[in-house]
Coordinates of C-alpha atoms in Angstrom, one line a residue:
X2 CA 189.9 136.0 81.0
X3 CA 192.0 139.1 81.3
X4 CA 189.0 141.4 80.5
X5 CA 186.9 139.7 83.2
X6 CA 189.5 140.7 85.9
X7 CA 189.7 144.3 84.6
X8 CA 185.8 144.6 84.8
X9 CA 185.8 143.2 88.4
X10 CA 188.6 145.6 89.4
X11 CA 186.7 148.6 87.9
X12 CA 183.6 147.7 89.8
X13 CA 185.5 147.4 93.1
X14 CA 187.1 150.7 92.5
X15 CA 183.6 152.2 91.8
X16 CA 182.2 150.7 95.1
X17 CA 185.2 152.0 97.2
X18 CA 184.9 155.5 95.7
X19 CA 181.1 155.5 96.4
X20 CA 181.7 154.4 100.0
X21 CA 184.4 157.0 100.5
X22 CA 182.1 159.7 99.1
X23 CA 179.3 158.6 101.5
X24 CA 181.7 158.8 104.5
X25 CA 183.1 162.2 103.4
X26 CA 181.1 165.1 105.1
X27 CA 179.0 167.0 102.8
X28 CA 180.5 170.4 101.9
X29 CA 178.1 173.2 101.9
X30 CA 177.9 175.1 98.7
X31 CA 177.2 178.7 98.4
X32 CA 173.9 178.9 96.6
X33 CA 171.7 181.8 95.9
X34 CA 168.5 180.7 97.6
X35 CA 166.3 183.2 95.8
X36 CA 167.7 182.2 92.4
X37 CA 167.4 178.5 93.3
X38 CA 163.7 178.8 94.3
X39 CA 163.0 180.8 91.1
X40 CA 164.6 178.1 88.9
X41 CA 162.8 175.4 90.8
X42 CA 159.4 177.1 90.2
X43 CA 160.3 177.6 86.6
X44 CA 161.1 173.9 86.2
X45 CA 157.8 173.0 87.8
X46 CA 155.9 175.2 85.4
X47 CA 157.8 173.7 82.4
X48 CA 157.0 170.2 83.7
X49 CA 153.4 171.1 84.2
X50 CA 153.0 172.4 80.6
X51 CA 154.9 169.3 79.3
X52 CA 152.6 166.9 81.2
X53 CA 149.5 168.8 80.0
X54 CA 150.7 168.6 76.4
X55 CA 151.4 164.9 76.7
X56 CA 148.0 164.2 78.3
X57 CA 146.3 166.1 75.5
X58 CA 148.2 164.1 72.9
X59 CA 146.7 160.7 73.5
X60 CA 148.7 159.1 70.7
X61 CA 151.9 159.3 72.9
X62 CA 151.0 156.3 75.0
X63 CA 154.5 154.8 74.6
X64 CA 155.8 157.6 76.8
X65 CA 154.1 156.1 79.8
X66 CA 152.1 159.1 80.7
X67 CA 149.3 157.1 82.2
X68 CA 151.6 155.0 84.4
X69 CA 152.4 157.8 86.9
X70 CA 156.2 157.5 86.3
X71 CA 157.0 161.1 87.2
X72 CA 155.7 161.0 90.7
X73 CA 159.0 159.5 92.0
X74 CA 160.7 162.8 91.3
X75 CA 158.3 164.9 93.5
X76 CA 157.5 162.7 96.4
X77 CA 159.9 162.4 99.4
X78 CA 163.1 160.7 98.2
X79 CA 162.8 156.9 98.2
X80 CA 165.4 154.3 97.3
X81 CA 163.8 152.3 94.5
X82 CA 165.3 148.9 93.2
X83 CA 165.2 149.6 89.5
X84 CA 168.0 152.3 89.4
X85 CA 170.4 150.0 91.2
X86 CA 169.5 147.0 89.2
X87 CA 170.0 148.8 85.9
X88 CA 173.4 150.1 86.9
X89 CA 174.8 146.7 88.3
X90 CA 173.4 144.3 85.7
X91 CA 175.5 144.1 82.5
X92 CA 172.6 143.1 80.3
X93 CA 169.4 144.3 81.9
X94 CA 166.2 143.3 80.1
X95 CA 164.6 146.6 81.2
X96 CA 167.1 148.8 79.4
X97 CA 165.9 150.5 76.2
X98 CA 162.2 149.6 76.6
X99 CA 161.2 152.9 78.2
X100 CA 163.5 155.9 77.6
X101 CA 161.6 158.1 80.2
X102 CA 161.8 155.4 82.9
X103 CA 165.6 155.0 82.1
X104 CA 166.1 158.8 82.4
X105 CA 164.2 158.9 85.7
X106 CA 166.2 155.9 87.1
X107 CA 169.5 157.6 86.1
X108 CA 168.5 160.8 87.8
X109 CA 167.5 159.0 91.0
X110 CA 170.8 157.0 90.9
X111 CA 172.8 160.2 90.7
X112 CA 171.0 161.6 93.8
X113 CA 171.5 158.2 95.6
X114 CA 175.3 158.5 94.9
X115 CA 175.8 162.1 95.8
X116 CA 173.2 162.8 98.5
X117 CA 172.3 159.6 100.3
X118 CA 171.4 161.7 103.4
X119 CA 168.2 162.8 101.6
X120 CA 166.8 159.3 101.2
X121 CA 163.8 158.9 103.5
X122 CA 162.2 155.6 102.5
X123 CA 162.9 152.4 100.7
X124 CA 160.8 150.5 98.2
X125 CA 160.8 147.5 100.5
X126 CA 159.2 149.5 103.3
X127 CA 156.6 150.8 101.0
X128 CA 155.7 147.3 99.8
X129 CA 155.3 146.2 103.4
X130 CA 153.0 149.1 104.2
X131 CA 150.7 148.1 101.3
X132 CA 148.8 150.2 98.8
X133 CA 146.1 152.8 99.4
X134 CA 143.7 151.1 97.0
X135 CA 143.4 148.5 94.3
X136 CA 142.2 149.4 90.8
X137 CA 138.6 148.4 90.3
X138 CA 138.2 146.4 87.1
X139 CA 134.5 145.7 87.5
X140 CA 132.3 147.8 85.3
X141 CA 129.8 149.9 87.1
X142 CA 126.3 150.1 85.7
X143 CA 124.4 153.3 86.2
X144 CA 120.7 153.1 87.3
X145 CA 119.1 155.9 85.4
X146 CA 115.6 156.8 86.3
X147 CA 113.6 158.2 83.3
X148 CA 111.3 161.1 84.0
X149 CA 109.0 163.1 81.7
X150 CA 110.6 166.1 80.1
X151 CA 109.6 169.3 81.8
X152 CA 108.0 171.9 79.5
X153 CA 110.5 174.5 78.5
X154 CA 110.1 177.8 80.2
X155 CA 109.3 180.5 77.7
X156 CA 111.9 183.2 77.4
X157 CA 110.4 186.6 78.3
X158 CA 111.8 189.7 76.9
X159 CA 112.0 192.8 79.0
X160 CA 109.8 194.7 76.6
X161 CA 106.9 192.2 76.8
X162 CA 104.2 193.2 79.2
X163 CA 102.5 190.4 81.0
X164 CA 99.0 191.1 82.4
X165 CA 98.8 190.4 86.2
X166 CA 95.6 190.4 88.1
X167 CA 96.2 192.3 91.4
X168 CA 93.5 192.4 94.0
X169 CA 93.9 195.0 96.7
X170 CA 91.5 194.6 99.6
X171 CA 90.8 197.5 101.9
X172 CA 91.6 196.5 105.5
X173 CA 88.7 196.1 107.8
X174 CA 89.3 197.9 111.1
X175 CA 86.0 196.9 112.6
X176 CA 85.5 194.0 114.9
X177 CA 82.1 192.8 116.1
X178 CA 81.3 190.4 119.0
X179 CA 78.6 189.7 121.5
X180 CA 77.2 187.3 124.0
X181 CA 73.8 186.6 125.6
X182 CA 72.0 184.3 128.0
X183 CA 68.5 183.4 129.0
X184 CA 68.3 181.9 132.5
X185 CA 65.6 180.8 134.9
X186 CA 65.1 180.3 138.6
X187 CA 62.3 178.5 140.3
X188 CA 61.6 178.3 144.0
X189 CA 58.8 176.0 145.2
X190 CA 57.7 176.0 148.9
X191 CA 54.7 174.0 150.2
X192 CA 52.0 175.8 152.3
X193 CA 53.0 173.8 155.3
X194 CA 56.8 174.4 155.0
X195 CA 58.0 174.7 158.6
X196 CA 60.0 177.9 158.0
X197 CA 57.3 179.6 155.9
X198 CA 58.0 181.5 152.7
X199 CA 56.3 181.3 149.3
X200 CA 57.0 179.9 145.8
X201 CA 58.2 182.2 143.1
X202 CA 59.5 182.0 139.5
X203 CA 61.9 184.3 137.7
X204 CA 63.6 184.6 134.4
X205 CA 66.3 187.0 133.2
X206 CA 67.7 187.6 129.7
X207 CA 70.8 189.5 128.7
X208 CA 72.4 190.6 125.4
X209 CA 75.7 192.4 125.0
X210 CA 76.8 193.7 121.6
X211 CA 80.1 195.3 120.8
X212 CA 81.3 197.2 117.6
X213 CA 84.9 198.3 117.9
X214 CA 87.1 200.3 115.4
X215 CA 90.9 200.1 115.6
X216 CA 93.1 201.3 112.8
X217 CA 96.2 199.9 114.5
X218 CA 97.7 203.3 114.6
X219 CA 96.3 206.1 116.7
X220 CA 92.5 205.9 116.6
X221 CA 90.1 203.6 118.5
X222 CA 86.3 203.8 118.7
X223 CA 84.7 201.4 121.1
X224 CA 80.9 200.9 121.3
X225 CA 79.1 198.6 123.7
X226 CA 75.3 198.1 124.0
X227 CA 74.0 196.2 127.1
X228 CA 70.4 195.1 127.4
X229 CA 69.1 193.1 130.3
X230 CA 65.5 192.3 131.4
X231 CA 64.2 190.0 134.0
X232 CA 60.7 189.1 135.4
X233 CA 59.5 187.4 138.5
X234 CA 56.1 186.2 139.8
X235 CA 54.9 185.2 143.3
X236 CA 51.6 184.1 144.8
X237 CA 51.7 186.8 147.5
X238 CA 51.5 189.6 144.9
X239 CA 47.9 189.9 144.2
X240 CA 48.3 193.2 142.3
X241 CA 50.9 192.3 139.7
X242 CA 51.0 189.1 137.8
X243 CA 54.6 189.9 136.6
X244 CA 57.0 192.6 137.6
X245 CA 60.5 193.4 136.5
X246 CA 63.4 192.2 138.6
X247 CA 66.2 193.3 136.3
X248 CA 65.9 196.1 133.7
X249 CA 68.7 197.9 131.9
X250 CA 69.5 199.6 128.6
X251 CA 73.0 201.1 128.6
X252 CA 75.2 202.4 125.7
X253 CA 78.9 203.1 126.3
X254 CA 80.9 204.8 123.5
X255 CA 84.5 205.9 123.7
X256 CA 86.5 207.7 121.1
X257 CA 90.2 207.4 121.8
X258 CA 93.4 209.0 120.4
X259 CA 96.7 207.3 121.3
X260 CA 98.9 209.4 123.6
X261 CA 101.5 206.9 124.7
X262 CA 102.0 203.1 124.6
X263 CA 98.9 202.2 126.7
X264 CA 97.5 205.7 127.3
X265 CA 94.7 207.3 125.2
X266 CA 93.0 210.7 125.2
X267 CA 89.4 209.7 125.8
X268 CA 86.0 211.2 125.0
X269 CA 83.4 209.0 126.7
X270 CA 79.6 209.0 126.4
X271 CA 77.4 206.8 128.6
X272 CA 73.6 206.7 128.3
X273 CA 71.3 204.4 130.3
X274 CA 67.7 203.9 131.0
X275 CA 65.2 200.9 131.3
X276 CA 62.6 199.0 129.3
X277 CA 59.6 198.9 131.4
X278 CA 58.0 200.1 134.7
X279 CA 59.6 199.5 138.0
X280 CA 57.1 198.1 140.5
X281 CA 56.9 196.6 144.0
X282 CA 54.8 193.8 145.4
X283 CA 51.1 194.7 146.2
X284 CA 51.8 198.3 145.3
X285 CA 50.3 200.1 142.2
X286 CA 52.8 203.0 142.4
X287 CA 55.3 203.3 139.6
X288 CA 58.8 203.8 140.9
X289 CA 60.6 204.1 137.5
X290 CA 59.9 203.8 133.8
X291 CA 61.4 204.1 130.4
X292 CA 63.3 207.4 130.2
X293 CA 62.4 208.0 133.8
X294 CA 65.2 208.5 134.4
X295 CA 67.4 208.8 131.3
X296 CA 71.1 209.5 132.3
X297 CA 73.6 210.7 129.8
X298 CA 77.2 211.3 130.9
X299 CA 79.8 213.0 128.7
X300 CA 83.4 213.0 130.0
X301 CA 86.8 214.1 128.7
X302 CA 90.0 212.6 130.1
X303 CA 92.5 209.8 129.8
X304 CA 92.1 206.0 129.3
X305 CA 94.7 203.4 130.3
X306 CA 94.4 199.8 128.9
X307 CA 96.2 196.8 130.5
X308 CA 96.4 193.1 129.9
X309 CA 98.4 190.2 131.3
X310 CA 100.8 188.2 129.1
X311 CA 98.4 185.3 128.7
X312 CA 95.4 187.7 128.0
X313 CA 93.4 186.1 130.8
X314 CA 93.3 189.4 132.7
X315 CA 92.2 192.5 130.7
X316 CA 90.8 195.8 131.5
X317 CA 90.8 199.6 131.3
X318 CA 90.6 202.6 133.5
X319 CA 89.1 206.0 132.5
X320 CA 89.9 209.1 134.5
X321 CA 87.9 212.2 133.4
X322 CA 88.4 215.4 135.4
X323 CA 85.9 217.2 133.1
X324 CA 82.5 215.5 133.0
X325 CA 78.9 216.5 132.5
X326 CA 75.8 214.6 133.8
X327 CA 72.5 215.1 132.1
X328 CA 69.4 213.5 133.7
X329 CA 66.0 213.5 132.1
X330 CA 62.8 212.3 133.8
X331 CA 59.8 211.9 131.6
X332 CA 57.2 211.4 134.3
X333 CA 56.9 214.6 136.3
X334 CA 55.6 212.7 139.4
X335 CA 59.0 211.0 139.6
X336 CA 61.1 214.2 139.3
X337 CA 61.7 214.7 143.0
X338 CA 62.5 211.0 143.5
X339 CA 65.5 211.3 141.2
X340 CA 66.9 214.6 142.6
X341 CA 65.1 217.0 140.2
X342 CA 63.1 220.0 141.3
X343 CA 59.4 219.5 141.4
X344 CA 57.8 220.1 138.0
X345 CA 61.2 219.9 136.1
X346 CA 62.0 217.2 133.6
X347 CA 65.8 217.6 133.5
X348 CA 68.9 218.9 135.1
X349 CA 72.6 219.3 134.2
X350 CA 75.6 218.8 136.6
X351 CA 79.3 219.4 136.0
X352 CA 81.9 217.4 137.9
X353 CA 84.4 214.6 137.5
X354 CA 84.0 211.0 136.5
X355 CA 85.9 207.6 136.6
X356 CA 85.2 204.2 135.2
X357 CA 87.1 200.9 135.5
X358 CA 86.3 197.7 133.6
X359 CA 87.9 194.3 134.3
X360 CA 87.5 190.8 132.9
X361 CA 89.4 187.9 134.5
X362 CA 89.2 184.4 133.1
X363 CA 90.3 182.2 135.9
X364 CA 89.9 179.1 133.6
X365 CA 87.9 178.1 130.5
X366 CA 84.9 177.5 132.7
X367 CA 85.0 180.4 135.2
X368 CA 85.3 184.1 134.7
X369 CA 84.6 187.4 136.5
X370 CA 83.4 190.6 134.9
X371 CA 83.5 193.8 137.0
X372 CA 82.5 197.4 136.3
X373 CA 83.2 200.3 138.7
X374 CA 81.6 203.7 137.9
X375 CA 81.8 206.9 139.9
X376 CA 80.6 210.5 139.4
X377 CA 80.6 213.5 141.6
X378 CA 79.3 217.0 141.1
X379 CA 81.0 218.0 144.4
X380 CA 77.5 218.3 145.8
X381 CA 76.4 214.7 145.3
X382 CA 78.3 211.4 144.9
X383 CA 77.4 208.3 142.9
X384 CA 79.2 204.9 142.9
X385 CA 78.1 201.7 141.2
X386 CA 80.0 198.4 141.3
X387 CA 78.6 195.6 139.1
X388 CA 80.1 192.1 139.5
X389 CA 79.1 189.1 137.3
X390 CA 80.5 185.6 138.0
X391 CA 79.9 183.1 135.2
X392 CA 80.4 179.4 135.4
X393 CA 80.3 177.8 131.9
X394 CA 78.9 174.4 132.5
X395 CA 79.0 173.4 128.8
X396 CA 79.0 175.2 125.5
X397 CA 75.4 176.4 125.8
X398 CA 74.7 176.0 129.6
X399 CA 76.0 178.5 132.2
X400 CA 75.3 179.7 135.7
X401 CA 75.5 183.3 136.8
X402 CA 75.8 185.1 140.1
X403 CA 75.2 188.9 140.0
X404 CA 76.3 191.2 142.8
X405 CA 75.5 194.9 142.6
X406 CA 76.3 197.3 145.5
X407 CA 75.5 201.0 144.9
X408 CA 75.8 204.4 146.7
X409 CA 73.8 207.5 145.7
X410 CA 73.3 210.3 148.1
X411 CA 70.8 212.1 145.8
X412 CA 68.1 209.5 146.5
X413 CA 65.9 208.7 149.5
X414 CA 67.8 207.8 152.6
X415 CA 67.0 204.4 154.2
X416 CA 66.8 204.2 158.0
X417 CA 69.0 201.1 158.2
X418 CA 71.6 201.3 155.5
X419 CA 71.5 205.1 154.6
X420 CA 72.2 205.8 151.0
X421 CA 73.7 202.4 150.3
X422 CA 71.8 200.0 148.0
X423 CA 72.3 196.4 147.2
X424 CA 71.1 193.9 144.7
X425 CA 72.0 190.2 144.1
X426 CA 70.6 187.2 142.2
X427 CA 71.7 183.9 140.8
X428 CA 70.5 182.0 137.7
X429 CA 71.0 179.0 135.5
X430 CA 70.2 178.6 131.8
X431 CA 71.3 178.9 128.2
X432 CA 74.1 181.1 127.0
X433 CA 75.8 181.9 123.7
X434 CA 78.6 184.1 122.5
X435 CA 80.0 185.0 119.1

């Protein structure tokens, strides 16, 4: 009985001393902060090595390594129940079962008694907050998809030579294209038509071939051959069953050397003549023929190429301050008609020349091609403006309107329009391009 009172008195004195220590203000200690931080880092390193060794030694399961006991020493200080229970109970069932847990509890109790101001949380508040997750006890089955084993890649040594077939193709700088059409026109008028007139039939065929060289660097060589031939017949012409209505053979060749972005030095050659005789209704006189005349123009100058962003409008302009015009007339009786002296087959003139070509695709069905050519020897002046309007009705059917004004003061002067000349026709028929 006497011992019981002594124990109770000792516990009361312990509680009063603890309360007095809690009320007493904490006295700051002079601590070397650098030394303290170094010792703390050293202790962490020692603890880390100790934990690693315990984890590697899986036989020390009695130490509680896998229960996460040490985390209480490194998380924000929390008041746990076990240290207080072990210190207040005379015969705790938990004492002696786990020496590491007992040591941790004693360390925490010492902090609780001397630095209660560091306690941030309690075990009761943590229990009310709940856990982050629950351990999953259900075994997870893996769904493994079996695939065929890939053949091992042979190991190649650096000294082993592997034959490789390499094919080097020479670039093709040539491009070929062309188009053509064969079209007809028929005009029937009865004998008693109130406005008069006569029936006639006509057909015209055209072929344009191009062979262009471009090395994508500085050189270009453009070649274009144009051939056009048309015939017509009418009842009023009793002399000719057929006579030509359209007749042209023209070769245009340009050798170009790049000077700037769109500018080229340009050497240009244009040669043109016709296929057959040129006749008029009810007249046996021949007005022109093959190589009568034959015109060859050689010019040296600059060429400028342009194109819109959508490539619907393209063209070029050639300006040649130095040009030579050679004209040959095979039939002597036509010499004077084409500006030659009587009895002469040819003549040469020096002067200047210009040529502009334009192609404008208004849509997939309608386009306009234009060619403007001019030459002057400073004694005579020649201007030709060819315009072709094409309506593509279908893939193989098209309609054409051709308008061709011309000025040449070396020819015969007309009493009404002077040296101006004009030609126009329209047609419908088959067309093809490649």
